[in-house]
Short mmCIF file of C-alpha atoms and ligand atoms in Angstrom, two decimals:
data_model
loop_
_atom_site.label_atom_id
_atom_site.label_comp_id
_atom_site.label_asym_id
_atom_site.label_seq_id
_atom_site.Cartn_x
_atom_site.Cartn_y
_atom_site.Cartn_z
CA UNK A 1 65.91 93.17 105.92
CA UNK A 2 69.18 92.07 107.68
CA UNK A 3 71.28 94.85 109.25
CA UNK A 4 74.67 94.62 110.94
CA UNK A 5 76.15 97.00 113.48
CA UNK A 6 79.96 96.59 113.52
CA UNK A 7 82.93 98.54 114.71
CA UNK A 8 85.61 98.73 117.29
CA UNK A 9 84.80 97.87 120.83
CA UNK A 10 83.52 100.83 122.68
CA UNK A 11 82.49 102.72 119.43
CA UNK A 12 78.89 102.42 120.18
CA UNK A 13 77.69 99.48 118.33
CA UNK A 14 75.45 98.07 121.05
CA UNK A 15 74.11 101.54 121.92
CA UNK A 16 73.23 102.26 118.21
CA UNK A 17 71.81 98.86 117.61
CA UNK A 18 69.66 99.26 120.54
CA UNK A 19 68.46 102.61 119.54
CA UNK A 20 67.88 101.45 116.12
CA UNK A 21 65.87 98.56 117.35
CA UNK A 22 63.81 100.83 119.52
CA UNK A 23 63.19 103.07 116.53
CA UNK A 24 61.95 100.06 114.48
CA UNK A 25 59.70 98.85 117.33
CA UNK A 26 57.86 102.19 117.36
CA UNK A 27 57.15 101.74 113.79
CA UNK A 28 55.39 98.56 114.48
CA UNK A 29 57.68 96.44 112.24
CA UNK A 30 58.65 92.88 113.29
CA UNK A 31 62.13 92.79 114.71
CA UNK A 32 64.44 89.98 115.46
CA UNK A 33 67.44 91.35 117.54
CA UNK A 34 70.78 89.31 117.74
CA UNK A 35 73.53 90.00 120.24
CA UNK A 36 76.65 88.62 118.59
CA UNK A 37 78.95 91.19 120.22
CA UNK A 38 81.99 90.03 122.23
CA UNK A 39 80.47 91.76 125.22
CA UNK A 40 76.96 90.74 125.53
CA UNK A 41 75.29 94.00 126.28
CA UNK A 42 72.37 94.30 123.89
CA UNK A 43 69.78 92.89 126.34
CA UNK A 44 70.70 95.46 129.05
CA UNK A 45 70.69 98.23 126.37
CA UNK A 46 67.25 97.22 125.55
CA UNK A 47 66.18 97.58 129.05
CA UNK A 48 66.50 93.99 130.52
CA UNK A 49 68.01 93.86 134.03
CA UNK A 50 71.43 92.22 134.40
CA UNK A 51 69.71 89.09 135.72
CA UNK A 52 67.28 88.88 132.84
CA UNK A 53 70.07 89.43 130.31
CA UNK A 54 72.27 86.72 132.08
CA UNK A 55 69.39 84.39 131.74
CA UNK A 56 69.05 84.71 127.97
CA UNK A 57 69.58 81.35 126.41
CA UNK A 58 72.95 81.12 124.49
CA UNK A 59 72.53 80.24 120.83
CA UNK A 60 76.12 78.85 120.84
CA UNK A 61 74.94 76.15 123.37
CA UNK A 62 71.99 75.29 121.38
CA UNK A 63 73.76 74.82 118.09
CA UNK A 64 72.82 70.95 117.80
CA UNK A 65 69.17 71.93 118.09
CA UNK A 66 69.47 74.75 115.64
CA UNK A 67 71.23 72.40 113.10
CA UNK A 68 68.78 69.68 113.53
CA UNK A 69 65.89 71.96 112.77
CA UNK A 70 67.33 73.62 109.82
CA UNK A 71 68.67 70.46 108.31
CA UNK A 72 65.21 69.19 108.24
CA UNK A 73 64.90 66.45 105.50
CA UNK A 74 67.76 67.74 103.39
CA UNK A 75 69.32 64.47 102.14
CA UNK A 76 72.64 66.07 101.40
CA UNK A 77 73.20 66.76 104.97
CA UNK A 78 73.41 63.44 106.53
CA UNK A 79 73.85 64.42 110.35
CA UNK A 80 74.11 67.23 112.67
CA UNK A 81 77.79 66.39 113.21
CA UNK A 82 78.56 67.16 109.50
CA UNK A 83 76.75 70.26 109.44
CA UNK A 84 79.14 73.21 109.80
CA UNK A 85 78.44 76.90 110.20
CA UNK A 86 78.53 77.52 106.47
CA UNK A 87 76.49 74.38 105.36
CA UNK A 88 73.99 76.01 103.03
CA UNK A 89 70.36 75.15 102.76
CA UNK A 90 69.07 72.97 99.96
CA UNK A 91 66.01 71.16 99.14
CA UNK A 92 64.37 69.58 102.16
CA UNK A 93 66.02 72.22 104.43
CA UNK A 94 63.88 74.24 106.88
CA UNK A 95 63.91 77.99 106.60
CA UNK A 96 63.25 80.59 109.07
CA UNK A 97 61.00 83.56 108.85
CA UNK A 98 61.05 86.78 110.97
CA UNK A 99 57.28 86.67 111.87
CA UNK A 100 56.72 82.98 112.52
CA UNK A 101 57.10 81.01 115.65
CA UNK A 102 59.57 78.03 115.34
CA UNK A 103 61.62 75.74 117.40
CA UNK A 104 64.73 77.90 117.00
CA UNK A 105 63.03 80.95 118.39
CA UNK A 106 61.41 78.83 121.11
CA UNK A 107 64.81 77.65 122.14
CA UNK A 108 66.80 80.94 121.70
CA UNK A 109 64.63 83.88 121.51
CA UNK A 110 63.19 85.91 124.30
CA UNK A 111 60.58 88.70 123.92
CA UNK A 112 61.64 92.16 125.04
CA UNK A 113 58.99 94.66 125.60
CA UNK A 114 59.75 98.13 124.12
CA UNK A 115 57.94 101.37 124.01
CA UNK A 116 56.55 100.55 120.55
CA UNK A 117 55.84 96.81 121.03
CA UNK A 118 57.82 93.58 121.66
CA UNK A 119 60.93 92.34 119.64
CA UNK A 120 62.47 89.03 119.86
CA UNK A 121 66.12 88.98 121.26
CA UNK A 122 68.61 86.31 120.54
CA UNK A 123 72.07 86.09 121.96
CA UNK A 124 75.12 84.12 121.00
CA UNK A 125 76.29 83.83 124.65
CA UNK A 126 79.59 85.07 125.90
CA UNK A 127 82.76 84.63 123.93
CA UNK A 128 85.76 82.91 125.30
CA UNK A 129 89.41 83.26 124.23
CA UNK A 130 88.94 80.30 121.89
CA UNK A 131 86.19 82.14 119.87
CA UNK A 132 88.45 85.19 119.12
CA UNK A 133 91.04 83.64 116.77
CA UNK A 134 90.13 81.90 113.73
CA UNK A 135 88.47 79.23 115.77
CA UNK A 136 86.30 77.88 112.97
CA UNK A 137 84.84 74.96 114.72
CA UNK A 138 83.93 76.76 118.01
CA UNK A 139 82.88 79.94 116.48
CA UNK A 140 80.26 81.67 118.70
CA UNK A 141 78.90 83.24 115.64
CA UNK A 142 78.22 79.90 113.82
CA UNK A 143 74.57 79.90 115.06
CA UNK A 144 73.94 83.30 113.69
CA UNK A 145 75.43 82.58 110.34
CA UNK A 146 73.53 79.25 109.92
CA UNK A 147 70.28 81.29 110.90
CA UNK A 148 70.96 84.07 108.52
CA UNK A 149 71.76 81.50 105.68
CA UNK A 150 68.38 79.89 106.40
CA UNK A 151 66.41 83.06 106.81
CA UNK A 152 63.99 84.40 104.16
CA UNK A 153 62.94 87.99 105.21
CA UNK A 154 60.83 90.22 103.41
CA UNK A 155 60.49 93.91 103.18
CA UNK A 156 59.37 95.64 106.43
CA UNK A 157 60.75 92.77 108.47
CA UNK A 158 63.99 93.46 110.30
CA UNK A 159 66.88 91.43 111.73
CA UNK A 160 69.35 93.64 113.45
CA UNK A 161 72.64 92.07 114.56
CA UNK A 162 75.02 93.69 116.99
CA UNK A 163 78.42 92.27 115.91
CA UNK A 164 82.07 92.43 116.55
CA UNK A 165 84.13 92.96 113.37
CA UNK A 166 86.38 89.96 114.19
CA UNK A 167 88.41 87.60 112.01
CA UNK A 168 85.72 84.92 112.38
CA UNK A 169 83.08 86.93 110.46
CA UNK A 170 85.55 87.41 107.68
CA UNK A 171 86.79 83.86 107.47
CA UNK A 172 83.26 82.47 107.37
CA UNK A 173 81.36 84.98 105.36
CA UNK A 174 79.02 86.26 108.08
CA UNK A 175 80.04 89.80 106.91
CA UNK A 176 78.33 89.06 103.65
CA UNK A 177 74.99 88.12 105.12
CA UNK A 178 73.46 91.61 105.46
CA UNK A 179 71.56 93.98 103.26
CA UNK A 180 73.53 96.82 104.76
CA UNK A 181 76.31 97.06 107.40
CA UNK A 182 76.47 100.01 109.56
CA UNK A 183 80.09 100.58 110.75
CA UNK A 184 80.06 102.62 113.81
CA UNK A 185 83.11 104.83 114.12
CA UNK A 186 84.29 107.35 116.58
CA UNK A 187 86.29 110.21 115.03
CA UNK A 188 89.60 108.67 115.82
CA UNK A 189 92.32 106.97 113.94
CA UNK A 190 91.51 103.65 115.46
CA UNK A 191 87.86 104.11 114.82
CA UNK A 192 88.39 104.67 111.14
CA UNK A 193 91.01 101.98 110.83
CA UNK A 194 88.35 99.30 111.55
CA UNK A 195 86.40 100.93 108.79
CA UNK A 196 89.32 100.60 106.24
CA UNK A 197 89.85 96.98 107.10
CA UNK A 198 86.31 96.21 106.70
CA UNK A 199 86.04 98.04 103.30
CA UNK A 200 88.96 96.07 102.23
CA UNK A 201 87.25 92.66 103.02
CA UNK A 202 83.83 93.89 101.70
CA UNK A 203 85.01 95.16 98.29
CA UNK A 204 84.74 91.84 96.44
CA UNK A 205 81.49 90.80 97.84
CA UNK A 206 79.23 93.65 97.10
CA UNK A 207 78.74 94.52 100.79
CA UNK A 208 76.74 97.77 101.29
CA UNK A 209 78.85 99.49 104.04
CA UNK A 210 77.98 102.76 105.60
CA UNK A 211 79.65 104.54 108.31
CA UNK A 212 77.80 105.97 111.38
CA UNK A 213 79.91 108.49 113.22
CA UNK A 214 79.36 108.27 116.92
CA UNK A 215 80.32 110.57 119.75
CA UNK A 216 80.94 113.32 117.28
CA UNK A 217 81.23 116.69 119.01
CA UNK A 218 81.80 119.30 116.46
CA UNK A 219 82.80 120.51 113.07
CA UNK A 220 86.37 119.25 113.38
CA UNK A 221 85.21 115.53 114.19
CA UNK A 222 82.74 115.81 111.31
CA UNK A 223 85.48 116.92 108.93
CA UNK A 224 87.76 114.25 110.09
CA UNK A 225 85.10 111.50 109.38
CA UNK A 226 84.12 112.95 106.14
CA UNK A 227 87.86 113.02 105.08
CA UNK A 228 88.24 109.47 106.05
CA UNK A 229 85.12 107.87 104.88
CA UNK A 230 84.00 110.09 102.08
CA UNK A 231 80.49 109.12 100.70
CA UNK A 232 80.51 106.16 102.88
CA UNK A 233 79.71 108.46 105.85
CA UNK A 234 75.98 108.21 106.23
CA UNK A 235 75.12 110.12 109.32
CA UNK A 236 76.71 111.22 112.68
CA UNK A 237 75.34 110.83 116.26
CA UNK A 238 76.65 113.18 119.10
CA UNK A 239 76.71 112.65 122.83
CA UNK A 240 73.18 111.68 124.02
CA UNK A 241 72.02 112.44 127.52
CA UNK A 242 69.16 109.93 126.74
CA UNK A 243 71.84 107.10 126.55
CA UNK A 244 73.52 108.33 129.60
CA UNK A 245 70.20 108.25 131.61
CA UNK A 246 69.78 104.79 130.28
CA UNK A 247 73.29 103.84 131.52
CA UNK A 248 72.44 105.04 134.97
CA UNK A 249 69.50 102.59 134.94
CA UNK A 250 66.75 105.22 134.30
CA UNK A 251 65.60 104.39 130.84
CA UNK A 252 63.61 107.21 129.49
CA UNK A 253 60.78 106.62 127.07
CA UNK A 254 61.96 106.39 123.45
CA UNK A 255 59.97 109.41 122.54
CA UNK A 256 62.22 111.55 124.74
CA UNK A 257 65.38 110.63 122.78
CA UNK A 258 66.82 113.83 121.43
CA UNK A 259 65.12 114.90 118.13
CA UNK A 260 68.56 115.05 116.22
CA UNK A 261 69.27 111.39 117.21
CA UNK A 262 65.77 110.26 116.31
CA UNK A 263 66.19 111.92 112.95
CA UNK A 264 69.65 109.96 112.59
CA UNK A 265 67.72 106.74 113.26
CA UNK A 266 65.04 107.62 110.74
CA UNK A 267 67.80 108.01 108.14
CA UNK A 268 69.35 104.64 108.88
CA UNK A 269 65.98 103.14 108.40
CA UNK A 270 65.55 104.91 105.06
CA UNK A 271 69.13 103.48 104.16
CA UNK A 272 68.11 100.14 105.04
CA UNK A 273 64.90 100.13 103.08
CA UNK A 274 66.60 101.58 100.02
CA UNK A 275 68.92 98.51 99.82
CA UNK A 276 65.73 96.21 99.17
CA UNK A 277 65.98 96.80 95.43
CA UNK A 278 69.68 95.89 95.41
CA UNK A 279 68.75 92.35 96.86
CA UNK A 280 70.06 89.43 94.79
CA UNK A 281 69.16 86.07 96.37
CA UNK A 282 71.08 84.26 93.62
CA UNK A 283 74.23 86.08 94.60
CA UNK A 284 73.42 85.69 98.28
CA UNK A 285 73.19 81.83 97.63
CA UNK A 286 76.35 81.86 95.60
CA UNK A 287 78.26 83.54 98.26
CA UNK A 288 77.24 80.96 100.97
CA UNK A 289 78.34 78.29 98.74
CA UNK A 290 81.60 80.11 98.10
CA UNK A 291 82.27 80.32 101.82
CA UNK A 292 81.16 76.81 102.47
CA UNK A 293 83.65 75.52 99.92
CA UNK A 294 86.36 77.59 101.47
CA UNK A 295 85.74 76.45 105.01
CA UNK A 296 85.24 72.74 103.84
CA UNK A 297 88.78 72.85 102.30
CA UNK A 298 90.53 74.80 105.12
CA UNK A 299 89.30 72.75 108.15
CA UNK A 300 85.72 71.34 107.59
CA UNK A 301 86.42 68.24 105.63
CA UNK A 302 89.20 67.26 107.91
CA UNK A 303 87.18 67.84 110.99
CA UNK A 304 84.15 66.06 110.06
CA UNK A 305 85.72 63.27 107.87
CA UNK A 306 83.21 63.87 105.19
CA UNK A 307 83.22 65.69 101.72
CA UNK A 308 81.33 68.80 102.58
CA UNK A 309 81.16 70.00 99.05
CA UNK A 310 78.55 67.27 98.67
CA UNK A 311 76.16 69.34 100.89
CA UNK A 312 75.67 71.94 98.19
CA UNK A 313 72.37 71.56 96.29
CA UNK A 314 73.29 73.04 92.90
CA UNK A 315 69.73 73.86 92.08
CA UNK A 316 68.76 75.69 95.18
CA UNK A 317 68.44 79.36 95.43
CA UNK A 318 67.19 80.95 98.74
CA UNK A 319 64.51 83.62 98.22
CA UNK A 320 61.20 84.95 99.58
CA UNK A 321 59.37 82.64 97.34
CA UNK A 322 60.88 79.47 98.47
CA UNK A 323 58.38 77.04 100.08
CA UNK A 324 60.27 74.85 102.67
CA UNK A 325 58.68 71.64 104.37
CA UNK A 326 57.38 72.38 107.91
N1 ADP B 401 76.01 108.61 121.45
C1 ADP B 401 76.40 108.42 122.70
N2 ADP B 401 76.06 109.12 123.72
C2 ADP B 401 76.43 108.86 124.96
N3 ADP B 401 77.05 107.72 125.27
C3 ADP B 401 77.39 106.98 124.43
C4 ADP B 401 77.01 107.08 122.98
N4 ADP B 401 77.50 105.98 122.43
C5 ADP B 401 77.91 105.23 123.09
N5 ADP B 401 78.03 105.62 124.46
C6 ADP B 401 78.50 105.02 125.52
O1 ADP B 401 79.80 104.50 125.25
C7 ADP B 401 80.01 103.22 125.87
C8 ADP B 401 80.30 102.20 124.76
O2 ADP B 401 79.32 102.04 124.00
P1 ADP B 401 78.75 100.58 123.42
O3 ADP B 401 77.56 100.75 122.68
O4 ADP B 401 78.79 99.59 124.66
O5 ADP B 401 80.00 100.26 122.52
P2 ADP B 401 80.33 98.90 121.75
O6 ADP B 401 79.04 97.89 121.70
O7 ADP B 401 80.77 99.25 120.38
O8 ADP B 401 81.51 98.11 122.38
C9 ADP B 401 78.66 102.86 126.64
O9 ADP B 401 78.81 103.30 127.96
C10 ADP B 401 77.67 103.76 125.98
O10 ADP B 401 76.67 104.12 126.89
MG1 MG B 402 78.88 96.09 122.53
#
């Protein structure tokens, strides 16, 4: 199951992603955590020291390796240079699985030990100014998008992405790559404006979008979010002393997280699992082709000097049953 946490900077994406990852770890489920936020804080939120977090390999810097591995023996993708962030898999491509070991995880993932068990953590690496505009070619999230487009995840396997709701995720289609998107919103006008923008983009793509209210203090906050988000509001989280203790560098054990917040995380988990039945790999594949053609036309063909539409394998549908070469 692929899960994104998005929202305004400071809303609590990283905090809630990290708590949800800790929750999943206690259930024993395999988890791949991905830090794709502008401010790379997920490692520290999962308990790494600043030095350990800074030493995480940047996926952005390993893009050639990732592309070369995923390309495999796909005859339609003739070189790493012509493989862009939206290049879809086809016959001969290598796929990724949550539980396996593979060269991409070897190069980019590091294990993080949590109370429940270890998870794999990957990080895009810090964003620069060039990453924040449309910046298609240099997009820091390119590696994440490629990995998600080549990933076949089953039920009870989780990929959790802490992500910025930036223009590059809309231009590329990254925002459509998830079973569910949790939009973290504080009960403020700015907080919900990101929700409205996201909903607008999401509408035509069948994106399952749920609002998670954060730093909600009382009935008035709750009423505000309810009025703004309606049925999209899934749950709210209040101030957490556990999170504060964590921020002070004194990480408590997960079991000491406030009951009410543990319950909220279980609710997120239930909401994630409920989307399994809505999965449609055919649509998932069609959407990656759609965004690939869009990117090919708007910059990719010109940049690579190739006709990138030719990379599309019309007969290929990603799915749990697809057997890829090793
Ligand atoms: N529920 C909460 N209780 C206490 N502090 C919180 C809570 N949610 C977020 N914070 C704090 O707010 C700040 C911003 O949160 P963060 O998760 O880094 O936001 P984002 O990733 O969206 O930029 C951090 O200092 C974090 O510890
Ligand atoms: Mg963050």
